[in-house]
Amino acid sequence: MESYDPEKIVSIRGLLARKPKSIMRLLNIIKKKPLTEEAIDKLVAEGWKVVPTDDHSSFVNRRKKIIGLKTDFKELQRDVSFLHEVAHAFYGQALTHNHPLDPDTVETFWFTDWLAKQWRRNPELLRHAILKFGLEPRIYDHVTRKAFSEQRTPEQFVLPGMEPKSNGRRKTIRK
């Protein structure tokens, strides 16, 4: 899988315009079988696990029930890539795309990425998936702040990338 690029914004409308039949087929599949907390529990109970990888991309090995997750991904990139691979594990062949991406399966890749982004926007689902698969919670935006509210102190919440003030103290956002 090519690495996730947060600058690439993919809309479901754009995918529908390019391949309406195949995207509608995928939308029907996820409507009939949505990813839920129970579905995540079932994947873990079936033996699925996340392993760190230094490969050039994240991957799923269905035979070994492994989700290989790149170790150098930061915040959003890690969570979207993780959920992208969870989609492959959960939906199996329905969301398969070739590596490297080719014209026949690129829409499936972008659909899977779009789906992962939708799931990541749900704080409860994100929290459940991250904790159930044993990943380290990371707070970097409003959704993750809601998902992992116990991870921050009540007085201070510092976003990554905020520069220290000239007096050496970090900027804070009060509740």
Tab-separated table of N, CA and C in Angstrom:
chain	number	residue	atom	x	y	z
A	1	MET	N	0.840	-1.170	0.000
A	1	MET	CA	0.000	0.000	0.000
A	1	MET	C	0.883	1.231	0.000
A	2	GLU	N	0.519	2.195	-0.795
A	2	GLU	CA	1.283	3.436	-0.783
A	2	GLU	C	1.027	4.132	0.540
A	3	SER	N	1.996	4.911	1.001
A	3	SER	CA	1.833	5.527	2.307
A	3	SER	C	0.726	6.566	2.275
A	4	TYR	N	0.100	6.744	3.413
A	4	TYR	CA	-1.007	7.682	3.548
A	4	TYR	C	-0.482	9.102	3.455
A	5	ASP	N	-1.084	9.893	2.609
A	5	ASP	CA	-0.701	11.288	2.438
A	5	ASP	C	-1.862	12.159	2.886
A	6	PRO	N	-1.740	12.832	4.056
A	6	PRO	CA	-2.859	13.628	4.550
A	6	PRO	C	-3.236	14.772	3.625
A	7	GLU	N	-2.366	15.133	2.687
A	7	GLU	CA	-2.678	16.204	1.744
A	7	GLU	C	-3.659	15.742	0.666
A	8	LYS	N	-3.766	14.424	0.479
A	8	LYS	CA	-4.684	13.901	-0.534
A	8	LYS	C	-6.065	13.754	0.093
A	9	ILE	N	-6.980	14.557	-0.364
A	9	ILE	CA	-8.342	14.498	0.144
A	9	ILE	C	-9.167	13.739	-0.885
A	10	VAL	N	-9.760	12.664	-0.460
A	10	VAL	CA	-10.569	11.861	-1.361
A	10	VAL	C	-12.007	11.917	-0.878
A	11	SER	N	-12.904	12.272	-1.761
A	11	SER	CA	-14.314	12.292	-1.387
A	11	SER	C	-15.008	11.075	-1.974
A	12	ILE	N	-16.045	10.648	-1.306
A	12	ILE	CA	-16.806	9.516	-1.818
A	12	ILE	C	-17.504	9.900	-3.120
A	13	ARG	N	-17.868	11.172	-3.267
A	13	ARG	CA	-18.495	11.620	-4.517
A	13	ARG	C	-17.538	11.459	-5.695
A	14	GLY	N	-16.270	11.796	-5.467
A	14	GLY	CA	-15.280	11.647	-6.531
A	14	GLY	C	-15.097	10.197	-6.935
A	15	LEU	N	-15.075	9.305	-5.943
A	15	LEU	CA	-14.955	7.882	-6.249
A	15	LEU	C	-16.192	7.372	-6.979
A	16	LEU	N	-17.362	7.816	-6.545
A	16	LEU	CA	-18.600	7.396	-7.209
A	16	LEU	C	-18.643	7.861	-8.658
A	17	ALA	N	-18.110	9.050	-8.909
A	17	ALA	CA	-18.100	9.575	-10.277
A	17	ALA	C	-17.202	8.736	-11.181
A	18	ARG	N	-16.104	8.205	-10.618
A	18	ARG	CA	-15.163	7.430	-11.427
A	18	ARG	C	-15.624	5.997	-11.657
A	19	LYS	N	-16.097	5.346	-10.613
A	19	LYS	CA	-16.477	3.923	-10.702
A	19	LYS	C	-17.779	3.689	-9.931
A	20	PRO	N	-18.896	4.171	-10.445
A	20	PRO	CA	-20.135	4.109	-9.657
A	20	PRO	C	-20.564	2.699	-9.253
A	21	LYS	N	-20.462	1.730	-10.137
A	21	LYS	CA	-20.926	0.378	-9.804
A	21	LYS	C	-20.059	-0.277	-8.739
A	22	SER	N	-18.743	-0.191	-8.893
A	22	SER	CA	-17.872	-0.862	-7.924
A	22	SER	C	-17.925	-0.181	-6.556
A	23	ILE	N	-18.022	1.140	-6.526
A	23	ILE	CA	-18.092	1.844	-5.241
A	23	ILE	C	-19.445	1.587	-4.577
A	24	MET	N	-20.528	1.560	-5.336
A	24	MET	CA	-21.845	1.238	-4.761
A	24	MET	C	-21.851	-0.178	-4.191
A	25	ARG	N	-21.168	-1.092	-4.868
A	25	ARG	CA	-21.060	-2.465	-4.357
A	25	ARG	C	-20.359	-2.467	-3.001
A	26	LEU	N	-19.266	-1.698	-2.887
A	26	LEU	CA	-18.534	-1.621	-1.623
A	26	LEU	C	-19.371	-0.945	-0.535
A	27	LEU	N	-20.096	0.108	-0.892
A	27	LEU	CA	-20.965	0.780	0.087
A	27	LEU	C	-22.047	-0.173	0.599
A	28	ASN	N	-22.578	-1.000	-0.279
A	28	ASN	CA	-23.578	-1.980	0.146
A	28	ASN	C	-22.984	-3.020	1.087
A	29	ILE	N	-21.753	-3.420	0.834
A	29	ILE	CA	-21.083	-4.391	1.706
A	29	ILE	C	-20.918	-3.819	3.107
A	30	ILE	N	-20.436	-2.573	3.210
A	30	ILE	CA	-20.220	-2.013	4.553
A	30	ILE	C	-21.533	-1.658	5.244
A	31	LYS	N	-22.572	-1.407	4.463
A	31	LYS	CA	-23.887	-1.150	5.069
A	31	LYS	C	-24.427	-2.434	5.701
A	32	LYS	N	-24.243	-3.565	5.010
A	32	LYS	CA	-24.724	-4.852	5.515
A	32	LYS	C	-23.869	-5.374	6.670
A	33	LYS	N	-22.597	-5.002	6.675
A	33	LYS	CA	-21.663	-5.521	7.675
A	33	LYS	C	-20.792	-4.368	8.186
A	34	PRO	N	-21.353	-3.499	9.039
A	34	PRO	CA	-20.568	-2.356	9.526
A	34	PRO	C	-19.528	-2.785	10.564
A	35	LEU	N	-18.444	-2.029	10.627
A	35	LEU	CA	-17.449	-2.281	11.667
A	35	LEU	C	-17.985	-1.703	12.971
A	36	THR	N	-18.078	-2.543	13.982
A	36	THR	CA	-18.568	-2.148	15.301
A	36	THR	C	-17.540	-2.551	16.347
A	37	GLU	N	-17.766	-2.142	17.590
A	37	GLU	CA	-16.879	-2.568	18.672
A	37	GLU	C	-16.901	-4.090	18.801
A	38	GLU	N	-18.064	-4.686	18.621
A	38	GLU	CA	-18.180	-6.148	18.683
A	38	GLU	C	-17.378	-6.812	17.561
A	39	ALA	N	-17.389	-6.209	16.384
A	39	ALA	CA	-16.613	-6.754	15.264
A	39	ALA	C	-15.114	-6.678	15.552
A	40	ILE	N	-14.686	-5.590	16.185
A	40	ILE	CA	-13.277	-5.462	16.573
A	40	ILE	C	-12.932	-6.532	17.603
A	41	ASP	N	-13.810	-6.724	18.588
A	41	ASP	CA	-13.594	-7.776	19.589
A	41	ASP	C	-13.455	-9.141	18.917
A	42	LYS	N	-14.276	-9.384	17.904
A	42	LYS	CA	-14.238	-10.668	17.198
A	42	LYS	C	-12.912	-10.854	16.455
A	43	LEU	N	-12.424	-9.793	15.802
A	43	LEU	CA	-11.125	-9.889	15.121
A	43	LEU	C	-10.026	-10.276	16.112
A	44	VAL	N	-10.018	-9.614	17.262
A	44	VAL	CA	-8.997	-9.906	18.276
A	44	VAL	C	-9.179	-11.330	18.808
A	45	ALA	N	-10.420	-11.735	19.054
A	45	ALA	CA	-10.688	-13.091	19.541
A	45	ALA	C	-10.263	-14.156	18.528
A	46	GLU	N	-10.337	-13.811	17.242
A	46	GLU	CA	-9.914	-14.744	16.185
A	46	GLU	C	-8.395	-14.824	16.071
A	47	GLY	N	-7.683	-13.982	16.822
A	47	GLY	CA	-6.227	-14.041	16.817
A	47	GLY	C	-5.526	-12.946	16.039
A	48	TRP	N	-6.268	-11.979	15.502
A	48	TRP	CA	-5.634	-10.875	14.785
A	48	TRP	C	-4.815	-10.040	15.760
A	49	LYS	N	-3.626	-9.628	15.309
A	49	LYS	CA	-2.778	-8.773	16.142
A	49	LYS	C	-2.013	-7.798	15.264
A	50	VAL	N	-1.576	-6.724	15.892
A	50	VAL	CA	-0.775	-5.706	15.206
A	50	VAL	C	0.682	-5.942	15.551
A	51	VAL	N	1.523	-5.947	14.524
A	51	VAL	CA	2.964	-6.057	14.741
A	51	VAL	C	3.644	-4.876	14.055
A	52	PRO	N	4.654	-4.297	14.695
A	52	PRO	CA	5.372	-3.186	14.055
A	52	PRO	C	6.193	-3.696	12.878
A	53	THR	N	6.308	-2.854	11.857
A	53	THR	CA	7.097	-3.234	10.690
A	53	THR	C	7.903	-2.041	10.195
A	54	ASP	N	9.082	-2.329	9.697
A	54	ASP	CA	9.916	-1.306	9.066
A	54	ASP	C	9.783	-1.373	7.550
A	55	ASP	N	8.827	-2.176	7.063
A	55	ASP	CA	8.584	-2.259	5.624
A	55	ASP	C	8.220	-0.887	5.085
A	56	HIS	N	8.158	-0.780	3.773
A	56	HIS	CA	7.834	0.504	3.145
A	56	HIS	C	6.359	0.862	3.296
A	57	SER	N	5.528	-0.093	3.720
A	57	SER	CA	4.109	0.202	3.916
A	57	SER	C	3.511	-0.755	4.943
A	58	SER	N	2.344	-0.388	5.446
A	58	SER	CA	1.597	-1.284	6.321
A	58	SER	C	0.970	-2.377	5.462
A	59	PHE	N	0.560	-3.476	6.093
A	59	PHE	CA	0.023	-4.602	5.329
A	59	PHE	C	-0.847	-5.482	6.214
A	60	VAL	N	-1.558	-6.399	5.567
A	60	VAL	CA	-2.330	-7.427	6.264
A	60	VAL	C	-1.889	-8.778	5.729
A	61	ASN	N	-1.637	-9.710	6.631
A	61	ASN	CA	-1.374	-11.096	6.259
A	61	ASN	C	-2.548	-11.903	6.818
A	62	ARG	N	-3.491	-12.252	5.949
A	62	ARG	CA	-4.708	-12.939	6.398
A	62	ARG	C	-4.413	-14.339	6.927
A	63	ARG	N	-3.460	-15.006	6.329
A	63	ARG	CA	-3.131	-16.373	6.754
A	63	ARG	C	-2.619	-16.392	8.191
A	64	LYS	N	-1.738	-15.434	8.526
A	64	LYS	CA	-1.166	-15.365	9.877
A	64	LYS	C	-1.963	-14.455	10.812
A	65	LYS	N	-2.986	-13.788	10.273
A	65	LYS	CA	-3.828	-12.856	11.036
A	65	LYS	C	-2.989	-11.751	11.676
A	66	ILE	N	-2.174	-11.130	10.819
A	66	ILE	CA	-1.277	-10.064	11.260
A	66	ILE	C	-1.598	-8.777	10.515
A	67	ILE	N	-1.642	-7.690	11.270
A	67	ILE	CA	-1.692	-6.347	10.695
A	67	ILE	C	-0.311	-5.755	10.937
A	68	GLY	N	0.465	-5.598	9.869
A	68	GLY	CA	1.785	-4.983	9.978
A	68	GLY	C	1.632	-3.471	9.881
A	69	LEU	N	2.071	-2.766	10.903
A	69	LEU	CA	1.900	-1.314	10.952
A	69	LEU	C	3.262	-0.639	10.954
A	70	LYS	N	3.465	0.244	9.963
A	70	LYS	CA	4.738	0.966	9.868
A	70	LYS	C	5.047	1.679	11.174
A	71	THR	N	6.301	1.596	11.586
A	71	THR	CA	6.696	2.192	12.862
A	71	THR	C	6.957	3.686	12.780
A	72	ASP	N	7.182	4.220	11.582
A	72	ASP	CA	7.535	5.637	11.491
A	72	ASP	C	6.348	6.554	11.211
A	73	PHE	N	5.126	6.020	11.254
A	73	PHE	CA	3.954	6.875	11.071
A	73	PHE	C	3.726	7.730	12.309
A	74	LYS	N	3.327	8.944	12.092
A	74	LYS	CA	2.976	9.854	13.177
A	74	LYS	C	1.465	9.912	13.301
A	75	GLU	N	0.991	10.293	14.469
A	75	GLU	CA	-0.397	10.527	14.837
A	75	GLU	C	-1.469	10.094	13.833
A	76	LEU	N	-2.029	11.059	13.100
A	76	LEU	CA	-3.136	10.802	12.176
A	76	LEU	C	-2.773	9.734	11.154
A	77	GLN	N	-1.589	9.822	10.620
A	77	GLN	CA	-1.128	8.869	9.612
A	77	GLN	C	-1.159	7.445	10.170
A	78	ARG	N	-0.710	7.272	11.409
A	78	ARG	CA	-0.712	5.947	12.028
A	78	ARG	C	-2.136	5.420	12.205
A	79	ASP	N	-3.025	6.264	12.720
A	79	ASP	CA	-4.384	5.820	12.996
A	79	ASP	C	-5.153	5.489	11.720
A	80	VAL	N	-5.012	6.305	10.689
A	80	VAL	CA	-5.704	6.024	9.427
A	80	VAL	C	-5.123	4.765	8.780
A	81	SER	N	-3.815	4.617	8.788
A	81	SER	CA	-3.196	3.421	8.214
A	81	SER	C	-3.641	2.171	8.976
A	82	PHE	N	-3.662	2.251	10.298
A	82	PHE	CA	-4.113	1.128	11.128
A	82	PHE	C	-5.551	0.735	10.772
A	83	LEU	N	-6.443	1.710	10.719
A	83	LEU	CA	-7.843	1.412	10.414
A	83	LEU	C	-8.030	0.957	8.962
A	84	HIS	N	-7.182	1.444	8.063
A	84	HIS	CA	-7.189	0.970	6.672
A	84	HIS	C	-6.910	-0.537	6.664
A	85	GLU	N	-5.916	-0.948	7.426
A	85	GLU	CA	-5.563	-2.372	7.473
A	85	GLU	C	-6.622	-3.180	8.225
A	86	VAL	N	-7.246	-2.596	9.243
A	86	VAL	CA	-8.359	-3.266	9.927
A	86	VAL	C	-9.484	-3.535	8.924
A	87	ALA	N	-9.729	-2.576	8.030
A	87	ALA	CA	-10.753	-2.769	6.993
A	87	ALA	C	-10.419	-3.979	6.128
A	88	HIS	N	-9.149	-4.125	5.747
A	88	HIS	CA	-8.740	-5.289	4.952
A	88	HIS	C	-8.953	-6.581	5.743
A	89	ALA	N	-8.600	-6.559	7.024
A	89	ALA	CA	-8.776	-7.750	7.856
A	89	ALA	C	-10.257	-8.099	7.999
A	90	PHE	N	-11.084	-7.091	8.204
A	90	PHE	CA	-12.505	-7.307	8.468
A	90	PHE	C	-13.294	-7.686	7.217
A	91	TYR	N	-13.042	-6.999	6.112
A	91	TYR	CA	-13.819	-7.229	4.892
A	91	TYR	C	-13.167	-8.208	3.923
A	92	GLY	N	-11.925	-8.592	4.186
A	92	GLY	CA	-11.275	-9.604	3.370
A	92	GLY	C	-11.149	-9.228	1.908
A	93	GLN	N	-11.466	-10.165	1.040
A	93	GLN	CA	-11.291	-9.993	-0.405
A	93	GLN	C	-12.090	-8.834	-0.986
A	94	ALA	N	-13.171	-8.432	-0.332
A	94	ALA	CA	-14.013	-7.350	-0.861
A	94	ALA	C	-13.245	-6.041	-0.991
A	95	LEU	N	-12.238	-5.836	-0.143
A	95	LEU	CA	-11.460	-4.589	-0.180
A	95	LEU	C	-10.006	-4.825	-0.570
A	96	THR	N	-9.761	-5.787	-1.415
A	96	THR	CA	-8.393	-6.072	-1.844
A	96	THR	C	-7.969	-5.112	-2.951
A	97	HIS	N	-6.722	-4.642	-2.853
A	97	HIS	CA	-6.135	-3.857	-3.944
A	97	HIS	C	-4.711	-4.327	-4.156
A	98	ASN	N	-4.218	-4.106	-5.351
A	98	ASN	CA	-2.888	-4.585	-5.727
A	98	ASN	C	-1.788	-3.679	-5.195
A	99	HIS	N	-0.601	-4.259	-5.069
A	99	HIS	CA	0.603	-3.520	-4.672
A	99	HIS	C	1.651	-3.725	-5.753
A	100	PRO	N	2.210	-2.720	-6.359
A	100	PRO	CA	1.801	-1.318	-6.227
A	100	PRO	C	0.413	-1.108	-6.827
A	101	LEU	N	-0.157	0.034	-6.506
A	101	LEU	CA	-1.503	0.335	-6.987
A	101	LEU	C	-1.542	0.334	-8.504
A	102	ASP	N	-2.609	-0.207	-9.045
A	102	ASP	CA	-2.786	-0.188	-10.494
A	102	ASP	C	-4.171	0.378	-10.814
A	103	PRO	N	-4.412	0.719	-12.073
A	103	PRO	CA	-5.690	1.348	-12.436
A	103	PRO	C	-6.923	0.515	-12.090
A	104	ASP	N	-6.776	-0.807	-12.022
A	104	ASP	CA	-7.930	-1.659	-11.739
A	104	ASP	C	-8.344	-1.654	-10.270
A	105	THR	N	-7.415	-1.353	-9.375
A	105	THR	CA	-7.746	-1.442	-7.948
A	105	THR	C	-7.502	-0.152	-7.168
A	106	VAL	N	-7.078	0.905	-7.831
A	106	VAL	CA	-6.777	2.142	-7.111
A	106	VAL	C	-8.018	2.700	-6.409
A	107	GLU	N	-9.199	2.554	-7.034
A	107	GLU	CA	-10.417	3.043	-6.387
A	107	GLU	C	-10.709	2.284	-5.102
A	108	THR	N	-10.419	0.987	-5.080
A	108	THR	CA	-10.621	0.207	-3.858
A	108	THR	C	-9.686	0.702	-2.759
A	109	PHE	N	-8.448	1.031	-3.117
A	109	PHE	CA	-7.511	1.589	-2.141
A	109	PHE	C	-8.068	2.883	-1.555
A	110	TRP	N	-8.487	3.802	-2.429
A	110	TRP	CA	-8.977	5.093	-1.945
A	110	TRP	C	-10.283	4.945	-1.180
A	111	PHE	N	-11.125	3.998	-1.573
A	111	PHE	CA	-12.354	3.740	-0.818
A	111	PHE	C	-12.007	3.240	0.579
A	112	THR	N	-11.057	2.331	0.668
A	112	THR	CA	-10.641	1.794	1.966
A	112	THR	C	-10.065	2.902	2.834
A	113	ASP	N	-9.301	3.802	2.243
A	113	ASP	CA	-8.758	4.940	2.988
A	113	ASP	C	-9.884	5.859	3.460
A	114	TRP	N	-10.846	6.120	2.577
A	114	TRP	CA	-11.999	6.948	2.949
A	114	TRP	C	-12.744	6.316	4.120
A	115	LEU	N	-12.945	5.001	4.063
A	115	LEU	CA	-13.635	4.278	5.122
A	115	LEU	C	-12.871	4.384	6.444
A	116	ALA	N	-11.551	4.220	6.384
A	116	ALA	CA	-10.718	4.341	7.588
A	116	ALA	C	-10.850	5.733	8.205
A	117	LYS	N	-10.908	6.756	7.367
A	117	LYS	CA	-11.066	8.129	7.871
A	117	LYS	C	-12.428	8.322	8.528
A	118	GLN	N	-13.461	7.696	7.989
A	118	GLN	CA	-14.790	7.789	8.604
A	118	GLN	C	-14.775	7.134	9.981
A	119	TRP	N	-14.175	5.976	10.080
A	119	TRP	CA	-14.095	5.284	11.369
A	119	TRP	C	-13.281	6.086	12.376
A	120	ARG	N	-12.183	6.708	11.918
A	120	ARG	CA	-11.325	7.465	12.825
A	120	ARG	C	-12.055	8.670	13.411
A	121	ARG	N	-13.049	9.170	12.713
A	121	ARG	CA	-13.812	10.324	13.190
A	121	ARG	C	-14.760	9.964	14.332
A	122	ASN	N	-14.924	8.683	14.624
A	122	ASN	CA	-15.793	8.219	15.702
A	122	ASN	C	-14.927	7.942	16.932
A	123	PRO	N	-14.970	8.814	17.960
A	123	PRO	CA	-14.069	8.654	19.108
A	123	PRO	C	-14.214	7.310	19.822
A	124	GLU	N	-15.443	6.820	19.953
A	124	GLU	CA	-15.653	5.554	20.661
A	124	GLU	C	-15.064	4.378	19.885
A	125	LEU	N	-15.297	4.358	18.578
A	125	LEU	CA	-14.764	3.276	17.753
A	125	LEU	C	-13.237	3.342	17.689
A	126	LEU	N	-12.697	4.549	17.529
A	126	LEU	CA	-11.243	4.721	17.499
A	126	LEU	C	-10.624	4.236	18.807
A	127	ARG	N	-11.188	4.676	19.924
A	127	ARG	CA	-10.678	4.272	21.240
A	127	ARG	C	-10.690	2.752	21.373
A	128	HIS	N	-11.811	2.140	21.030
A	128	HIS	CA	-11.946	0.697	21.183
A	128	HIS	C	-10.919	-0.044	20.329
A	129	ALA	N	-10.775	0.370	19.081
A	129	ALA	CA	-9.827	-0.302	18.181
A	129	ALA	C	-8.388	-0.145	18.671
A	130	ILE	N	-8.009	1.076	19.031
A	130	ILE	CA	-6.635	1.334	19.493
A	130	ILE	C	-6.323	0.503	20.737
A	131	LEU	N	-7.210	0.549	21.728
A	131	LEU	CA	-6.950	-0.165	22.981
A	131	LEU	C	-7.049	-1.677	22.814
A	132	LYS	N	-8.018	-2.147	22.054
A	132	LYS	CA	-8.210	-3.591	21.895
A	132	LYS	C	-7.015	-4.239	21.189
A	133	PHE	N	-6.424	-3.527	20.235
A	133	PHE	CA	-5.261	-4.065	19.526
A	133	PHE	C	-3.947	-3.721	20.229
A	134	GLY	N	-4.017	-3.038	21.369
A	134	GLY	CA	-2.831	-2.782	22.177
A	134	GLY	C	-1.925	-1.678	21.673
A	135	LEU	N	-2.473	-0.745	20.896
A	135	LEU	CA	-1.660	0.377	20.428
A	135	LEU	C	-1.627	1.474	21.482
A	136	GLU	N	-0.601	2.288	21.411
A	136	GLU	CA	-0.465	3.418	22.325
A	136	GLU	C	-1.413	4.537	21.893
A	137	PRO	N	-2.289	4.984	22.801
A	137	PRO	CA	-3.157	6.114	22.449
A	137	PRO	C	-2.324	7.368	22.202
A	138	ARG	N	-2.708	8.126	21.197
A	138	ARG	CA	-2.026	9.386	20.884
A	138	ARG	C	-3.078	10.480	20.758
A	139	ILE	N	-2.841	11.589	21.425
A	139	ILE	CA	-3.770	12.714	21.362
A	139	ILE	C	-3.169	13.769	20.453
A	140	TYR	N	-3.913	14.119	19.389
A	140	TYR	CA	-3.402	15.102	18.437
A	140	TYR	C	-4.499	15.964	17.821
A	141	ASP	N	-5.762	15.693	18.122
A	141	ASP	CA	-6.848	16.518	17.591
A	141	ASP	C	-8.091	16.347	18.460
A	142	HIS	N	-9.180	16.983	18.043
A	142	HIS	CA	-10.413	16.954	18.830
A	142	HIS	C	-10.945	15.531	19.019
A	143	VAL	N	-10.908	14.718	17.977
A	143	VAL	CA	-11.430	13.352	18.064
A	143	VAL	C	-10.621	12.529	19.059
A	144	THR	N	-9.307	12.596	18.970
A	144	THR	CA	-8.481	11.805	19.885
A	144	THR	C	-8.539	12.365	21.306
A	145	ARG	N	-8.768	13.648	21.433
A	145	ARG	CA	-8.937	14.236	22.767
A	145	ARG	C	-10.189	13.658	23.424
A	146	LYS	N	-11.260	13.492	22.646
A	146	LYS	CA	-12.485	12.887	23.169
A	146	LYS	C	-12.284	11.392	23.429
A	147	ALA	N	-11.587	10.727	22.529
A	147	ALA	CA	-11.395	9.281	22.650
A	147	ALA	C	-10.543	8.911	23.860
A	148	PHE	N	-9.547	9.731	24.155
A	148	PHE	CA	-8.599	9.406	25.226
A	148	PHE	C	-8.504	10.541	26.239
A	149	SER	N	-9.647	11.023	26.692
A	149	SER	CA	-9.671	12.190	27.576
A	149	SER	C	-8.918	11.947	28.879
A	150	GLU	N	-8.832	10.703	29.327
A	150	GLU	CA	-8.115	10.413	30.577
A	150	GLU	C	-6.600	10.524	30.421
A	151	GLN	N	-6.114	10.620	29.197
A	151	GLN	CA	-4.675	10.688	28.945
A	151	GLN	C	-4.087	12.081	29.158
A	152	ARG	N	-4.934	13.079	29.283
A	152	ARG	CA	-4.432	14.446	29.443
A	152	ARG	C	-4.701	14.927	30.856
A	153	THR	N	-3.965	15.935	31.266
A	153	THR	CA	-4.207	16.525	32.582
A	153	THR	C	-5.341	17.528	32.461
A	154	PRO	N	-6.097	17.753	33.538
A	154	PRO	CA	-7.223	18.680	33.449
A	154	PRO	C	-6.798	20.111	33.137
A	155	GLU	N	-5.627	20.505	33.614
A	155	GLU	CA	-5.198	21.893	33.443
A	155	GLU	C	-4.543	22.157	32.102
A	156	GLN	N	-4.019	21.135	31.491
A	156	GLN	CA	-3.179	21.387	30.331
A	156	GLN	C	-3.411	20.352	29.246
A	157	PHE	N	-3.474	20.841	28.058
A	157	PHE	CA	-3.546	19.968	26.898
A	157	PHE	C	-2.691	20.608	25.824
A	158	VAL	N	-1.550	20.011	25.531
A	158	VAL	CA	-0.616	20.576	24.573
A	158	VAL	C	-0.689	19.768	23.284
A	159	LEU	N	-0.946	20.461	22.195
A	159	LEU	CA	-0.969	19.803	20.894
A	159	LEU	C	0.447	19.643	20.360
A	160	PRO	N	0.743	18.529	19.682
A	160	PRO	CA	2.062	18.389	19.077
A	160	PRO	C	2.323	19.551	18.122
A	161	GLY	N	3.529	20.033	18.110
A	161	GLY	CA	3.906	21.111	17.204
A	161	GLY	C	3.761	22.500	17.789
A	162	MET	N	3.170	22.608	18.973
A	162	MET	CA	3.064	23.935	19.577
A	162	MET	C	4.430	24.311	20.138
A	163	GLU	N	4.881	25.467	19.792
A	163	GLU	CA	6.211	25.908	20.203
A	163	GLU	C	6.182	26.469	21.619
A	164	PRO	N	7.277	26.306	22.370
A	164	PRO	CA	7.338	26.900	23.705
A	164	PRO	C	7.274	28.424	23.613
A	165	LYS	N	6.699	29.026	24.654
A	165	LYS	CA	6.691	30.487	24.728
A	165	LYS	C	8.111	30.958	25.000
A	166	SER	N	8.325	32.250	24.863
A	166	SER	CA	9.666	32.797	25.076
A	166	SER	C	10.138	32.598	26.510
A	167	ASN	N	9.211	32.458	27.471
A	167	ASN	CA	9.618	32.254	28.859
A	167	ASN	C	9.918	30.787	29.166
A	168	GLY	N	9.882	29.940	28.144
A	168	GLY	CA	10.235	28.538	28.319
A	168	GLY	C	9.056	27.638	28.643
A	169	ARG	N	7.900	28.221	28.929
A	169	ARG	CA	6.719	27.412	29.222
A	169	ARG	C	5.952	27.155	27.933
A	170	ARG	N	5.301	26.008	27.874
A	170	ARG	CA	4.528	25.670	26.685
A	170	ARG	C	3.180	26.372	26.720
A	171	LYS	N	2.649	26.621	25.537
A	171	LYS	CA	1.304	27.179	25.433
A	171	LYS	C	0.306	26.130	25.906
A	172	THR	N	-0.751	26.569	26.533
A	172	THR	CA	-1.766	25.636	27.004
A	172	THR	C	-3.131	26.051	26.502
A	173	ILE	N	-3.987	25.078	26.465
A	173	ILE	CA	-5.386	25.323	26.146
A	173	ILE	C	-6.175	24.885	27.365
A	174	ARG	N	-6.903	25.785	27.949
A	174	ARG	CA	-7.688	25.469	29.147
A	174	ARG	C	-9.005	24.818	28.749
A	175	LYS	N	-9.497	23.951	29.636
A	175	LYS	CA	-10.797	23.309	29.410
A	175	LYS	C	-11.912	24.316	29.420
